[in-house]
mmCIF file of C-alpha atoms and ligand atoms in Angstrom:
data_model
loop_
_atom_site.group_PDB
_atom_site.id
_atom_site.type_symbol
_atom_site.label_atom_id
_atom_site.label_comp_id
_atom_site.label_asym_id
_atom_site.label_seq_id
_atom_site.Cartn_x
_atom_site.Cartn_y
_atom_site.Cartn_z
ATOM 1 C CA MET A 1 28.641 -30.334 -7.246
ATOM 2 C CA ARG A 2 30.400 -33.983 -8.115
ATOM 3 C CA PHE A 3 33.470 -34.043 -9.877
ATOM 4 C CA ASN A 4 31.418 -34.900 -13.415
ATOM 5 C CA SER A 5 29.281 -31.458 -13.103
ATOM 6 C CA LYS A 6 32.666 -29.929 -11.932
ATOM 7 C CA THR A 7 34.544 -30.601 -15.170
ATOM 8 C CA ILE A 8 32.010 -28.394 -16.931
ATOM 9 C CA HIS A 9 30.596 -25.905 -14.553
ATOM 10 C CA GLY A 10 33.338 -25.726 -11.755
ATOM 11 C CA GLY A 11 34.494 -22.046 -11.426
ATOM 12 C CA GLN A 12 32.545 -20.899 -14.562
ATOM 13 C CA GLU A 13 29.581 -18.663 -15.176
ATOM 14 C CA PRO A 14 28.761 -16.900 -18.302
ATOM 15 C CA ASP A 15 30.989 -13.999 -19.604
ATOM 16 C CA LYS A 16 29.702 -10.561 -18.199
ATOM 17 C CA ALA A 17 29.868 -8.634 -21.481
ATOM 18 C CA TYR A 18 27.588 -10.920 -23.828
ATOM 19 C CA GLY A 19 26.880 -14.370 -21.460
ATOM 20 C CA ALA A 20 28.994 -16.428 -23.872
ATOM 21 C CA VAL A 21 28.850 -19.381 -22.320
ATOM 22 C CA MET A 22 32.450 -20.493 -22.887
ATOM 23 C CA PRO A 23 34.775 -17.957 -21.971
ATOM 24 C CA PRO A 24 35.995 -15.723 -24.860
ATOM 25 C CA ILE A 25 39.810 -15.968 -26.128
ATOM 26 C CA TYR A 26 40.806 -12.450 -24.417
ATOM 27 C CA GLN A 27 43.407 -12.252 -27.088
ATOM 28 C CA THR A 28 45.078 -8.939 -25.462
ATOM 29 C CA SER A 29 48.309 -8.291 -23.931
ATOM 30 C CA THR A 30 47.426 -5.407 -22.032
ATOM 31 C CA TYR A 31 44.103 -3.650 -20.794
ATOM 32 C CA ALA A 32 43.045 0.164 -20.966
ATOM 33 C CA GLN A 33 43.449 2.524 -17.511
ATOM 34 C CA THR A 34 41.442 5.522 -16.979
ATOM 35 C CA THR A 35 43.723 6.589 -14.837
ATOM 36 C CA PRO A 36 46.918 4.701 -13.711
ATOM 37 C CA GLY A 37 45.645 1.711 -11.613
ATOM 38 C CA GLY A 38 41.844 2.224 -12.925
ATOM 39 C CA HIS A 39 41.272 -0.833 -14.348
ATOM 40 C CA LYS A 40 38.944 -3.486 -14.267
ATOM 41 C CA GLY A 41 40.997 -6.368 -12.252
ATOM 42 C CA TYR A 42 43.487 -6.971 -15.139
ATOM 43 C CA GLU A 43 46.755 -4.762 -15.922
ATOM 44 C CA TYR A 44 48.848 -6.975 -18.058
ATOM 45 C CA SER A 45 48.326 -10.265 -19.377
ATOM 46 C CA ARG A 46 51.664 -12.030 -18.029
ATOM 47 C CA SER A 47 49.960 -11.185 -14.488
ATOM 48 C CA GLY A 48 46.655 -11.990 -15.326
ATOM 49 C CA ASN A 49 44.224 -13.027 -18.241
ATOM 50 C CA PRO A 50 40.556 -13.615 -18.300
ATOM 51 C CA THR A 51 40.780 -16.737 -20.004
ATOM 52 C CA ARG A 52 43.508 -18.245 -18.210
ATOM 53 C CA ALA A 53 41.648 -16.950 -15.051
ATOM 54 C CA ALA A 54 38.646 -19.145 -15.994
ATOM 55 C CA LEU A 55 40.909 -21.981 -16.551
ATOM 56 C CA GLU A 56 42.668 -21.685 -13.293
ATOM 57 C CA ARG A 57 39.666 -21.581 -11.653
ATOM 58 C CA SER A 58 38.497 -24.752 -13.257
ATOM 59 C CA LEU A 59 41.620 -26.468 -11.820
ATOM 60 C CA ALA A 60 41.402 -25.592 -8.810
ATOM 61 C CA SER A 61 37.884 -26.730 -9.045
ATOM 62 C CA ILE A 62 38.397 -30.124 -10.289
ATOM 63 C CA GLU A 63 41.241 -30.951 -7.815
ATOM 64 C CA ASN A 64 39.504 -29.787 -4.625
ATOM 65 C CA GLY A 65 41.750 -26.707 -4.388
ATOM 66 C CA LYS A 66 41.178 -23.191 -3.351
ATOM 67 C CA HIS A 67 43.812 -21.723 -6.255
ATOM 68 C CA GLY A 68 45.118 -23.051 -9.679
ATOM 69 C CA LEU A 69 47.717 -21.723 -11.558
ATOM 70 C CA ALA A 70 48.261 -22.247 -15.091
ATOM 71 C CA PHE A 71 51.946 -22.322 -17.106
ATOM 72 C CA ALA A 72 53.069 -22.328 -20.057
ATOM 73 C CA SER A 73 53.970 -26.394 -19.840
ATOM 74 C CA GLY A 74 53.998 -28.917 -17.602
ATOM 75 C CA LEU A 75 57.991 -28.279 -16.842
ATOM 76 C CA ALA A 76 57.361 -24.510 -16.425
ATOM 77 C CA ALA A 77 55.147 -25.477 -13.840
ATOM 78 C CA ILE A 78 57.415 -27.722 -12.218
ATOM 79 C CA ASP A 79 60.289 -24.893 -12.347
ATOM 80 C CA ALA A 80 57.771 -22.593 -10.337
ATOM 81 C CA VAL A 81 57.602 -25.410 -7.770
ATOM 82 C CA VAL A 82 61.388 -25.697 -7.296
ATOM 83 C CA LYS A 83 61.925 -21.924 -7.367
ATOM 84 C CA LEU A 84 60.385 -21.991 -3.787
ATOM 85 C CA LEU A 85 63.629 -23.586 -2.618
ATOM 86 C CA THR A 86 66.808 -21.867 -1.971
ATOM 87 C CA PRO A 87 70.465 -23.177 -2.290
ATOM 88 C CA GLY A 88 71.084 -25.737 -0.193
ATOM 89 C CA ASP A 89 67.779 -26.904 0.003
ATOM 90 C CA GLU A 90 67.336 -30.567 -0.994
ATOM 91 C CA VAL A 91 64.509 -32.617 -2.683
ATOM 92 C CA VAL A 92 63.341 -36.117 -2.399
ATOM 93 C CA SER A 93 62.050 -37.093 -5.486
ATOM 94 C CA THR A 94 60.650 -40.298 -7.079
ATOM 95 C CA ASN A 95 63.542 -42.384 -9.006
ATOM 96 C CA ASP A 96 60.994 -43.256 -11.885
ATOM 97 C CA LEU A 97 59.486 -39.958 -13.477
ATOM 98 C CA TYR A 98 59.129 -38.313 -16.741
ATOM 99 C CA GLY A 99 62.513 -37.858 -18.282
ATOM 100 C CA GLY A 100 62.056 -34.023 -18.824
ATOM 101 C CA SER A 101 61.612 -33.527 -15.091
ATOM 102 C CA TYR A 102 64.701 -35.456 -13.993
ATOM 103 C CA ARG A 103 66.853 -33.035 -16.763
ATOM 104 C CA LEU A 104 65.222 -30.004 -15.164
ATOM 105 C CA PHE A 105 66.082 -31.290 -11.547
ATOM 106 C CA ARG A 106 69.473 -32.511 -12.350
ATOM 107 C CA GLN A 107 70.498 -30.191 -15.019
ATOM 108 C CA VAL A 108 69.274 -27.043 -14.067
ATOM 109 C CA PHE A 109 68.124 -26.939 -10.659
ATOM 110 C CA GLU A 110 71.350 -28.760 -8.950
ATOM 111 C CA LYS A 111 73.668 -25.855 -10.693
ATOM 112 C CA TYR A 112 72.078 -23.443 -8.385
ATOM 113 C CA GLY A 113 72.522 -25.203 -5.451
ATOM 114 C CA ILE A 114 69.581 -27.253 -4.821
ATOM 115 C CA LYS A 115 70.050 -31.225 -4.090
ATOM 116 C CA PHE A 116 68.293 -33.940 -5.417
ATOM 117 C CA HIS A 117 67.924 -37.692 -4.169
ATOM 118 C CA PHE A 118 65.945 -39.998 -6.821
ATOM 119 C CA VAL A 119 64.574 -42.918 -4.529
ATOM 120 C CA GLY A 120 62.285 -45.884 -5.338
ATOM 121 C CA MET A 121 58.829 -44.619 -3.621
ATOM 122 C CA GLN A 122 56.564 -47.606 -3.641
ATOM 123 C CA ASP A 123 57.753 -48.495 -0.186
ATOM 124 C CA THR A 124 57.341 -45.070 1.247
ATOM 125 C CA SER A 125 59.261 -46.091 4.372
ATOM 126 C CA VAL A 126 62.287 -45.712 2.236
ATOM 127 C CA ILE A 127 61.815 -42.053 1.719
ATOM 128 C CA GLU A 128 62.682 -41.479 5.262
ATOM 129 C CA GLU A 129 65.951 -42.553 4.789
ATOM 130 C CA TYR A 130 67.185 -39.256 2.637
ATOM 131 C CA ILE A 131 65.243 -36.945 4.805
ATOM 132 C CA ASN A 132 67.652 -34.334 6.582
ATOM 133 C CA ASP A 133 67.600 -30.863 7.978
ATOM 134 C CA ASN A 134 67.947 -29.503 4.773
ATOM 135 C CA THR A 135 64.931 -31.495 2.948
ATOM 136 C CA LYS A 136 62.426 -29.206 1.909
ATOM 137 C CA LEU A 137 60.327 -30.972 -0.742
ATOM 138 C CA LEU A 138 59.039 -34.358 -1.630
ATOM 139 C CA TRP A 139 58.074 -34.826 -5.393
ATOM 140 C CA VAL A 140 56.168 -37.927 -6.260
ATOM 141 C CA GLU A 141 54.608 -38.695 -9.351
ATOM 142 C CA THR A 142 51.965 -41.668 -9.717
ATOM 143 C CA PRO A 143 51.766 -43.757 -11.210
ATOM 144 C CA THR A 144 54.622 -43.039 -12.476
ATOM 145 C CA ASN A 145 56.226 -42.528 -16.151
ATOM 146 C CA PRO A 146 56.812 -44.877 -17.533
ATOM 147 C CA MET A 147 56.976 -47.747 -15.283
ATOM 148 C CA MET A 148 53.291 -47.439 -13.585
ATOM 149 C CA ASN A 149 54.683 -47.982 -10.319
ATOM 150 C CA VAL A 150 52.100 -46.349 -7.893
ATOM 151 C CA ILE A 151 53.243 -44.270 -4.767
ATOM 152 C CA ASP A 152 50.846 -44.127 -1.446
ATOM 153 C CA ILE A 153 50.228 -40.480 -1.291
ATOM 154 C CA ALA A 154 48.353 -40.427 1.998
ATOM 155 C CA ALA A 155 51.283 -42.237 3.545
ATOM 156 C CA ALA A 156 54.056 -39.966 1.767
ATOM 157 C CA ALA A 157 51.563 -37.079 3.395
ATOM 158 C CA ASP A 158 51.832 -38.334 6.614
ATOM 159 C CA LEU A 159 56.081 -38.072 6.431
ATOM 160 C CA ALA A 160 55.702 -34.633 4.894
ATOM 161 C CA LYS A 161 53.784 -33.281 7.816
ATOM 162 C CA LYS A 162 56.104 -35.372 10.142
ATOM 163 C CA HIS A 163 59.290 -33.469 9.000
ATOM 164 C CA ASP A 164 57.545 -30.333 7.712
ATOM 165 C CA LEU A 165 58.184 -30.665 4.139
ATOM 166 C CA LEU A 166 56.311 -29.885 1.345
ATOM 167 C CA LEU A 167 54.764 -32.617 -0.569
ATOM 168 C CA ALA A 168 54.003 -31.909 -4.405
ATOM 169 C CA VAL A 169 52.282 -34.351 -6.697
ATOM 170 C CA ASP A 170 52.290 -34.848 -10.338
ATOM 171 C CA ASN A 171 48.734 -36.161 -10.953
ATOM 172 C CA THR A 172 49.470 -36.033 -14.911
ATOM 173 C CA PHE A 173 48.922 -39.724 -15.421
ATOM 174 C CA ALA A 174 45.857 -39.989 -13.025
ATOM 175 C CA THR A 175 43.831 -36.943 -13.416
ATOM 176 C CA PRO A 176 41.662 -35.582 -10.936
ATOM 177 C CA TYR A 177 38.799 -38.219 -12.313
ATOM 178 C CA LEU A 178 41.095 -40.820 -10.772
ATOM 179 C CA GLN A 179 42.639 -39.389 -7.951
ATOM 180 C CA ARG A 180 43.014 -36.020 -6.446
ATOM 181 C CA PRO A 181 46.035 -35.507 -4.447
ATOM 182 C CA LEU A 182 45.044 -32.487 -1.911
ATOM 183 C CA ASP A 183 42.066 -34.577 -0.415
ATOM 184 C CA LEU A 184 44.808 -37.112 0.196
ATOM 185 C CA GLY A 185 47.080 -34.869 2.211
ATOM 186 C CA ALA A 186 49.559 -33.324 -0.634
ATOM 187 C CA ASP A 187 50.298 -29.662 -0.737
ATOM 188 C CA ILE A 188 50.630 -29.099 -4.530
ATOM 189 C CA VAL A 189 49.232 -30.832 -7.322
ATOM 190 C CA MET A 190 51.134 -30.498 -10.679
ATOM 191 C CA HIS A 191 49.908 -31.455 -14.119
ATOM 192 C CA SER A 192 50.871 -31.348 -17.378
ATOM 193 C CA ALA A 193 47.424 -30.141 -19.133
ATOM 194 C CA THR A 194 49.187 -31.211 -22.136
ATOM 195 C CA LYS A 195 48.098 -34.603 -21.758
ATOM 196 C CA TYR A 196 44.530 -35.612 -20.306
ATOM 197 C CA LEU A 197 43.324 -32.292 -19.154
ATOM 198 C CA GLY A 198 43.346 -30.781 -22.881
ATOM 199 C CA GLY A 199 42.739 -34.403 -23.924
ATOM 200 C CA HIS A 200 43.245 -33.621 -27.918
ATOM 201 C CA SER A 201 47.049 -33.269 -28.511
ATOM 202 C CA ASP A 202 46.423 -29.530 -29.800
ATOM 203 C CA VAL A 203 48.329 -27.800 -26.992
ATOM 204 C CA VAL A 204 51.168 -27.625 -24.378
ATOM 205 C CA VAL A 205 50.119 -26.452 -20.997
ATOM 206 C CA GLY A 206 50.919 -26.908 -17.275
ATOM 207 C CA ALA A 207 49.251 -26.678 -14.115
ATOM 208 C CA LEU A 208 49.114 -26.252 -10.285
ATOM 209 C CA VAL A 209 46.803 -26.270 -7.758
ATOM 210 C CA VAL A 210 47.014 -25.589 -4.031
ATOM 211 C CA ASN A 211 44.733 -25.021 -1.076
ATOM 212 C CA ASP A 212 47.359 -22.710 0.817
ATOM 213 C CA ASP A 213 46.883 -19.202 0.805
ATOM 214 C CA SER A 214 50.337 -18.170 1.559
ATOM 215 C CA LEU A 215 51.776 -21.146 -0.794
ATOM 216 C CA ALA A 216 49.289 -19.886 -3.375
ATOM 217 C CA GLU A 217 50.849 -16.155 -3.098
ATOM 218 C CA LYS A 218 54.315 -17.286 -3.268
ATOM 219 C CA LEU A 219 53.684 -19.378 -6.549
ATOM 220 C CA TYR A 220 51.675 -16.327 -8.018
ATOM 221 C CA PHE A 221 54.312 -14.477 -7.565
ATOM 222 C CA LEU A 222 56.673 -16.737 -9.416
ATOM 223 C CA GLN A 223 54.359 -17.366 -12.170
ATOM 224 C CA ASN A 224 54.338 -13.684 -12.878
ATOM 225 C CA ALA A 225 58.070 -12.665 -11.763
ATOM 226 C CA SER A 226 59.674 -15.493 -14.174
ATOM 227 C CA GLY A 227 56.342 -15.442 -16.684
ATOM 228 C CA GLY A 228 56.338 -18.942 -17.662
ATOM 229 C CA VAL A 229 52.360 -18.242 -18.401
ATOM 230 C CA CYS A 230 50.039 -20.025 -20.873
ATOM 231 C CA GLY A 231 48.368 -17.854 -23.418
ATOM 232 C CA PRO A 232 44.621 -17.248 -23.822
ATOM 233 C CA MET A 233 44.009 -19.782 -26.741
ATOM 234 C CA ASP A 234 45.720 -22.438 -24.912
ATOM 235 C CA SER A 235 44.224 -21.615 -22.198
ATOM 236 C CA PHE A 236 40.511 -22.112 -23.911
ATOM 237 C CA LEU A 237 41.515 -25.317 -25.271
ATOM 238 C CA VAL A 238 42.259 -27.009 -21.940
ATOM 239 C CA LEU A 239 39.446 -25.448 -20.602
ATOM 240 C CA ARG A 240 37.138 -27.287 -23.419
ATOM 241 C CA GLY A 241 39.062 -30.485 -23.091
ATOM 242 C CA ILE A 242 38.315 -30.374 -19.284
ATOM 243 C CA LYS A 243 34.578 -30.285 -19.802
ATOM 244 C CA THR A 244 34.895 -33.851 -21.570
ATOM 245 C CA LEU A 245 37.753 -35.200 -19.007
ATOM 246 C CA HIS A 246 35.351 -37.534 -17.360
ATOM 247 C CA VAL A 247 34.003 -38.946 -20.163
ATOM 248 C CA ARG A 248 36.948 -39.602 -22.049
ATOM 249 C CA MET A 249 38.860 -40.887 -18.668
ATOM 250 C CA GLN A 250 36.289 -43.787 -18.354
ATOM 251 C CA ARG A 251 36.802 -44.844 -21.603
ATOM 252 C CA HIS A 252 40.566 -44.978 -21.561
ATOM 253 C CA CYS A 253 40.314 -46.578 -18.698
ATOM 254 C CA GLU A 254 37.984 -49.507 -20.123
ATOM 255 C CA ASN A 255 40.453 -49.619 -23.223
ATOM 256 C CA CYS A 256 43.710 -49.680 -21.354
ATOM 257 C CA ARG A 257 42.141 -52.632 -19.467
ATOM 258 C CA ALA A 258 41.234 -54.769 -22.643
ATOM 259 C CA ILE A 259 44.782 -53.969 -24.040
ATOM 260 C CA ALA A 260 46.371 -55.192 -20.496
ATOM 261 C CA GLU A 261 44.469 -58.128 -20.306
ATOM 262 C CA PHE A 262 45.703 -58.828 -24.470
ATOM 263 C CA LEU A 263 48.918 -58.023 -24.176
ATOM 264 C CA LYS A 264 49.015 -60.093 -20.623
ATOM 265 C CA SER A 265 47.773 -63.391 -22.169
ATOM 266 C CA HIS A 266 49.811 -62.975 -25.590
ATOM 267 C CA PRO A 267 52.657 -65.515 -26.026
ATOM 268 C CA LYS A 268 55.234 -62.672 -27.212
ATOM 269 C CA ILE A 269 54.790 -60.543 -24.133
ATOM 270 C CA GLY A 270 56.989 -60.778 -21.198
ATOM 271 C CA LYS A 271 55.576 -58.285 -19.106
ATOM 272 C CA VAL A 272 53.220 -55.738 -18.511
ATOM 273 C CA PHE A 273 53.153 -52.928 -16.137
ATOM 274 C CA TRP A 274 49.587 -51.861 -15.440
ATOM 275 C CA PRO A 275 48.668 -51.234 -11.860
ATOM 276 C CA GLY A 276 44.962 -52.594 -12.472
ATOM 277 C CA PHE A 277 46.394 -56.227 -12.252
ATOM 278 C CA ALA A 278 46.159 -57.923 -9.051
ATOM 279 C CA ASP A 279 49.957 -58.901 -9.092
ATOM 280 C CA HIS A 280 51.078 -55.297 -9.722
ATOM 281 C CA PRO A 281 53.564 -54.694 -6.701
ATOM 282 C CA ASN A 282 51.328 -51.783 -5.611
ATOM 283 C CA HIS A 283 47.745 -52.883 -6.861
ATOM 284 C CA ALA A 284 46.593 -52.405 -3.175
ATOM 285 C CA VAL A 285 47.330 -48.930 -2.859
ATOM 286 C CA ALA A 286 46.228 -47.706 -6.539
ATOM 287 C CA LYS A 287 42.849 -49.713 -5.496
ATOM 288 C CA LYS A 288 42.797 -47.614 -2.104
ATOM 289 C CA GLN A 289 43.674 -44.094 -3.923
ATOM 290 C CA MET A 290 42.411 -44.277 -7.548
ATOM 291 C CA ALA A 291 38.747 -44.939 -8.962
ATOM 292 C CA ASP A 292 40.489 -46.921 -11.670
ATOM 293 C CA PHE A 293 43.347 -47.842 -12.943
ATOM 294 C CA GLY A 294 43.930 -45.201 -15.846
ATOM 295 C CA GLY A 295 44.893 -45.186 -19.669
ATOM 296 C CA MET A 296 48.440 -45.646 -19.459
ATOM 297 C CA LEU A 297 50.752 -48.842 -19.688
ATOM 298 C CA SER A 298 53.875 -50.439 -20.431
ATOM 299 C CA PHE A 299 55.062 -53.795 -21.622
ATOM 300 C CA ILE A 300 58.140 -55.734 -23.009
ATOM 301 C CA PRO A 301 58.107 -58.313 -25.592
ATOM 302 C CA LYS A 302 59.695 -61.561 -24.554
ATOM 303 C CA GLU A 303 62.706 -61.774 -26.649
ATOM 304 C CA GLY A 304 64.638 -59.353 -29.236
ATOM 305 C CA GLY A 305 65.431 -56.606 -27.031
ATOM 306 C CA TYR A 306 65.740 -53.537 -28.465
ATOM 307 C CA GLU A 307 65.511 -54.081 -32.202
ATOM 308 C CA GLU A 308 61.992 -55.969 -31.538
ATOM 309 C CA ALA A 309 60.483 -52.871 -29.585
ATOM 310 C CA VAL A 310 61.559 -50.733 -32.694
ATOM 311 C CA ARG A 311 59.999 -53.213 -34.895
ATOM 312 C CA VAL A 312 56.992 -53.654 -32.845
ATOM 313 C CA VAL A 313 56.460 -49.580 -32.534
ATOM 314 C CA GLU A 314 57.253 -49.006 -36.421
ATOM 315 C CA LYS A 315 54.656 -51.839 -37.168
ATOM 316 C CA LEU A 316 51.465 -50.160 -35.656
ATOM 317 C CA ARG A 317 49.365 -48.238 -37.798
ATOM 318 C CA VAL A 318 46.290 -47.706 -35.310
ATOM 319 C CA PHE A 319 48.543 -46.321 -32.726
ATOM 320 C CA THR A 320 50.897 -43.493 -33.694
ATOM 321 C CA LEU A 321 54.214 -43.751 -32.518
ATOM 322 C CA ALA A 322 54.741 -40.289 -30.998
ATOM 323 C CA GLU A 323 55.729 -38.525 -27.726
ATOM 324 C CA SER A 324 53.210 -37.526 -25.474
ATOM 325 C CA LEU A 325 49.939 -39.254 -24.000
ATOM 326 C CA GLY A 326 46.604 -38.416 -23.052
ATOM 327 C CA GLY A 327 45.030 -37.651 -26.181
ATOM 328 C CA VAL A 328 41.803 -39.117 -27.842
ATOM 329 C CA GLU A 329 44.032 -41.171 -30.023
ATOM 330 C CA SER A 330 46.365 -43.851 -28.922
ATOM 331 C CA LEU A 331 50.304 -43.223 -29.196
ATOM 332 C CA ALA A 332 52.987 -45.635 -28.594
ATOM 333 C CA GLY A 333 56.074 -44.449 -27.361
ATOM 334 C CA HIS A 334 59.923 -46.172 -26.697
ATOM 335 C CA PRO A 335 60.695 -44.524 -23.326
ATOM 336 C CA ALA A 336 64.504 -45.221 -23.953
ATOM 337 C CA SER A 337 65.169 -43.104 -26.904
ATOM 338 C CA MET A 338 62.203 -40.550 -26.591
ATOM 339 C CA THR A 339 60.611 -39.303 -23.351
ATOM 340 C CA HIS A 340 63.353 -40.685 -21.223
ATOM 341 C CA ALA A 341 66.498 -40.200 -23.342
ATOM 342 C CA SER A 342 67.686 -37.638 -21.146
ATOM 343 C CA ILE A 343 68.173 -40.003 -18.272
ATOM 344 C CA PRO A 344 71.444 -41.851 -18.392
ATOM 345 C CA LYS A 345 70.915 -45.217 -19.325
ATOM 346 C CA GLU A 346 72.637 -46.604 -16.295
ATOM 347 C CA GLU A 347 70.370 -44.806 -14.044
ATOM 348 C CA ARG A 348 67.404 -45.222 -16.317
ATOM 349 C CA GLU A 349 67.495 -49.163 -16.204
ATOM 350 C CA LYS A 350 67.606 -48.734 -12.154
ATOM 351 C CA SER A 351 64.099 -48.112 -12.055
ATOM 352 C CA GLY A 352 63.409 -50.657 -15.098
ATOM 353 C CA VAL A 353 63.221 -48.249 -18.269
ATOM 354 C CA VAL A 354 65.111 -50.807 -20.452
ATOM 355 C CA ASP A 355 66.083 -50.796 -24.069
ATOM 356 C CA SER A 356 62.849 -53.090 -24.959
ATOM 357 C CA LEU A 357 60.101 -51.349 -23.121
ATOM 358 C CA ILE A 358 57.255 -49.551 -24.636
ATOM 359 C CA ARG A 359 54.657 -47.377 -23.613
ATOM 360 C CA LEU A 360 51.364 -47.394 -24.466
ATOM 361 C CA SER A 361 48.647 -44.301 -24.389
ATOM 362 C CA VAL A 362 45.564 -46.011 -24.926
ATOM 363 C CA GLY A 363 43.147 -43.462 -26.654
ATOM 364 C CA ILE A 364 39.255 -44.230 -26.982
ATOM 365 C CA GLU A 365 38.942 -45.694 -30.227
ATOM 366 C CA ASP A 366 37.245 -49.034 -30.638
ATOM 367 C CA ALA A 367 39.424 -51.425 -28.370
ATOM 368 C CA GLU A 368 38.837 -54.378 -31.172
ATOM 369 C CA ASP A 369 40.543 -52.096 -33.493
ATOM 370 C CA LEU A 370 43.453 -51.135 -30.799
ATOM 371 C CA ILE A 371 44.070 -54.828 -29.975
ATOM 372 C CA ALA A 372 44.236 -56.134 -33.825
ATOM 373 C CA ASP A 373 46.618 -53.412 -34.459
ATOM 374 C CA LEU A 374 48.785 -55.143 -31.512
ATOM 375 C CA ASN A 375 48.556 -58.401 -32.760
ATOM 376 C CA GLN A 376 49.430 -57.453 -35.973
ATOM 377 C CA SER A 377 52.468 -55.746 -35.036
ATOM 378 C CA LEU A 378 53.698 -58.443 -32.700
ATOM 379 C CA SER A 379 53.358 -61.054 -35.343
HETATM 380 O O1 P1T B 1 55.241 -31.422 -21.689
HETATM 381 P P1 P1T B 1 55.200 -30.780 -20.380
HETATM 382 O O2 P1T B 1 53.668 -30.375 -20.765
HETATM 383 O O3 P1T B 1 56.142 -29.415 -20.003
HETATM 384 O O4 P1T B 1 55.026 -31.695 -19.178
HETATM 385 C C1 P1T B 1 55.979 -32.205 -18.463
HETATM 386 C C2 P1T B 1 55.410 -33.483 -18.104
HETATM 387 C C3 P1T B 1 55.520 -33.586 -16.705
HETATM 388 N N1 P1T B 1 55.195 -34.609 -15.960
HETATM 389 C C4 P1T B 1 54.662 -35.658 -16.622
HETATM 390 C C5 P1T B 1 54.305 -37.400 -15.892
HETATM 391 C C6 P1T B 1 54.677 -35.925 -17.881
HETATM 392 O O5 P1T B 1 54.318 -37.041 -18.699
HETATM 393 C C7 P1T B 1 55.220 -34.651 -18.797
HETATM 394 C C8 P1T B 1 55.503 -34.690 -20.137
HETATM 395 N N2 P1T B 1 55.667 -36.280 -21.022
HETATM 396 C C9 P1T B 1 55.731 -36.416 -22.074
HETATM 397 C C10 P1T B 1 55.838 -35.868 -22.746
HETATM 398 C C11 P1T B 1 55.915 -37.921 -22.424
HETATM 399 O O6 P1T B 1 55.395 -38.291 -23.434
HETATM 400 O O7 P1T B 1 55.833 -38.800 -21.719
#
């Protein structure tokens, strides 16, 4: 099946009991056994639940992977990946990434003896300088949150193979509609399914997809042993979201392009970060590995610094000022005080997350209404 059919049918079959076309929400913690061990494949819902299993098959299908795993949040999914490591191991991570991922790495896992190097990965050759005998994992987020840098996944995969490392790619911003990291040589794809996969800002879920059977087994063990699983209702909502991923993403991309061009020509805007611009430093890589340029962008007003950024986001009416992204409705965020506040200012500014930066998650409303809203808020 091609991608747009996989979003609807991938890994799905009518429910065995009554032929329900959508998998029922199996709202149960446990399953009757006829004799100890005599069950129909499910024993306890932390270990497995039929609604979650339907989502996990869908996730694997759309990422062209063999195994999908669904978690309570994107961070719970990342937590499972880092738990593959042991004290003394090192990770090379992109330096421009979601603030919560940075906080998990620095404030939780460093205490357990895992060392993280945060590196600008737009030039993949720089990564190699940070690889040593203890390095076990490359953590790549592309496009990055919130600076919209693009990292060459195939080049990172070559490096990972050369040094026998795992390559994990946070595919939250792009989604498999635009880029499929496993096809480019990554070992693990991670999602905050809270975002585009769910698509309606009504659920918090995370996901991992892998091809390798033994890696999948280790991650399933961690999923069950640590227990950061999502519930059946949340699994159902993400499954429903995935069925329209392709049509939503197409509109997100179209609207984002129109807004990027509007902002770029606006006299009050200093800089717009969007990988679709021919002068974006990684435009060629984006063109090579993505089908389009996504629904996210960031920008900086020319003058006024922090106060102007706050004034603009407060004045928006169609865009809602809120954390998160990837829903049908347009959201605006102020990374320095919201999504990336857990990164120390000095560290944050090194990757460009200055106090005047505004991030937009462009929704699927009429682009004209979104542009009019930005126009009035900038005036
Ligand atoms: O929120 P959660 O589902 O736990 O996912 C964390 C996460 C991981 N990776 C990326 C690229 C993300 O953007 C996120 C969550 N991000 C936001 C809440 C945000 O507004 O950027």
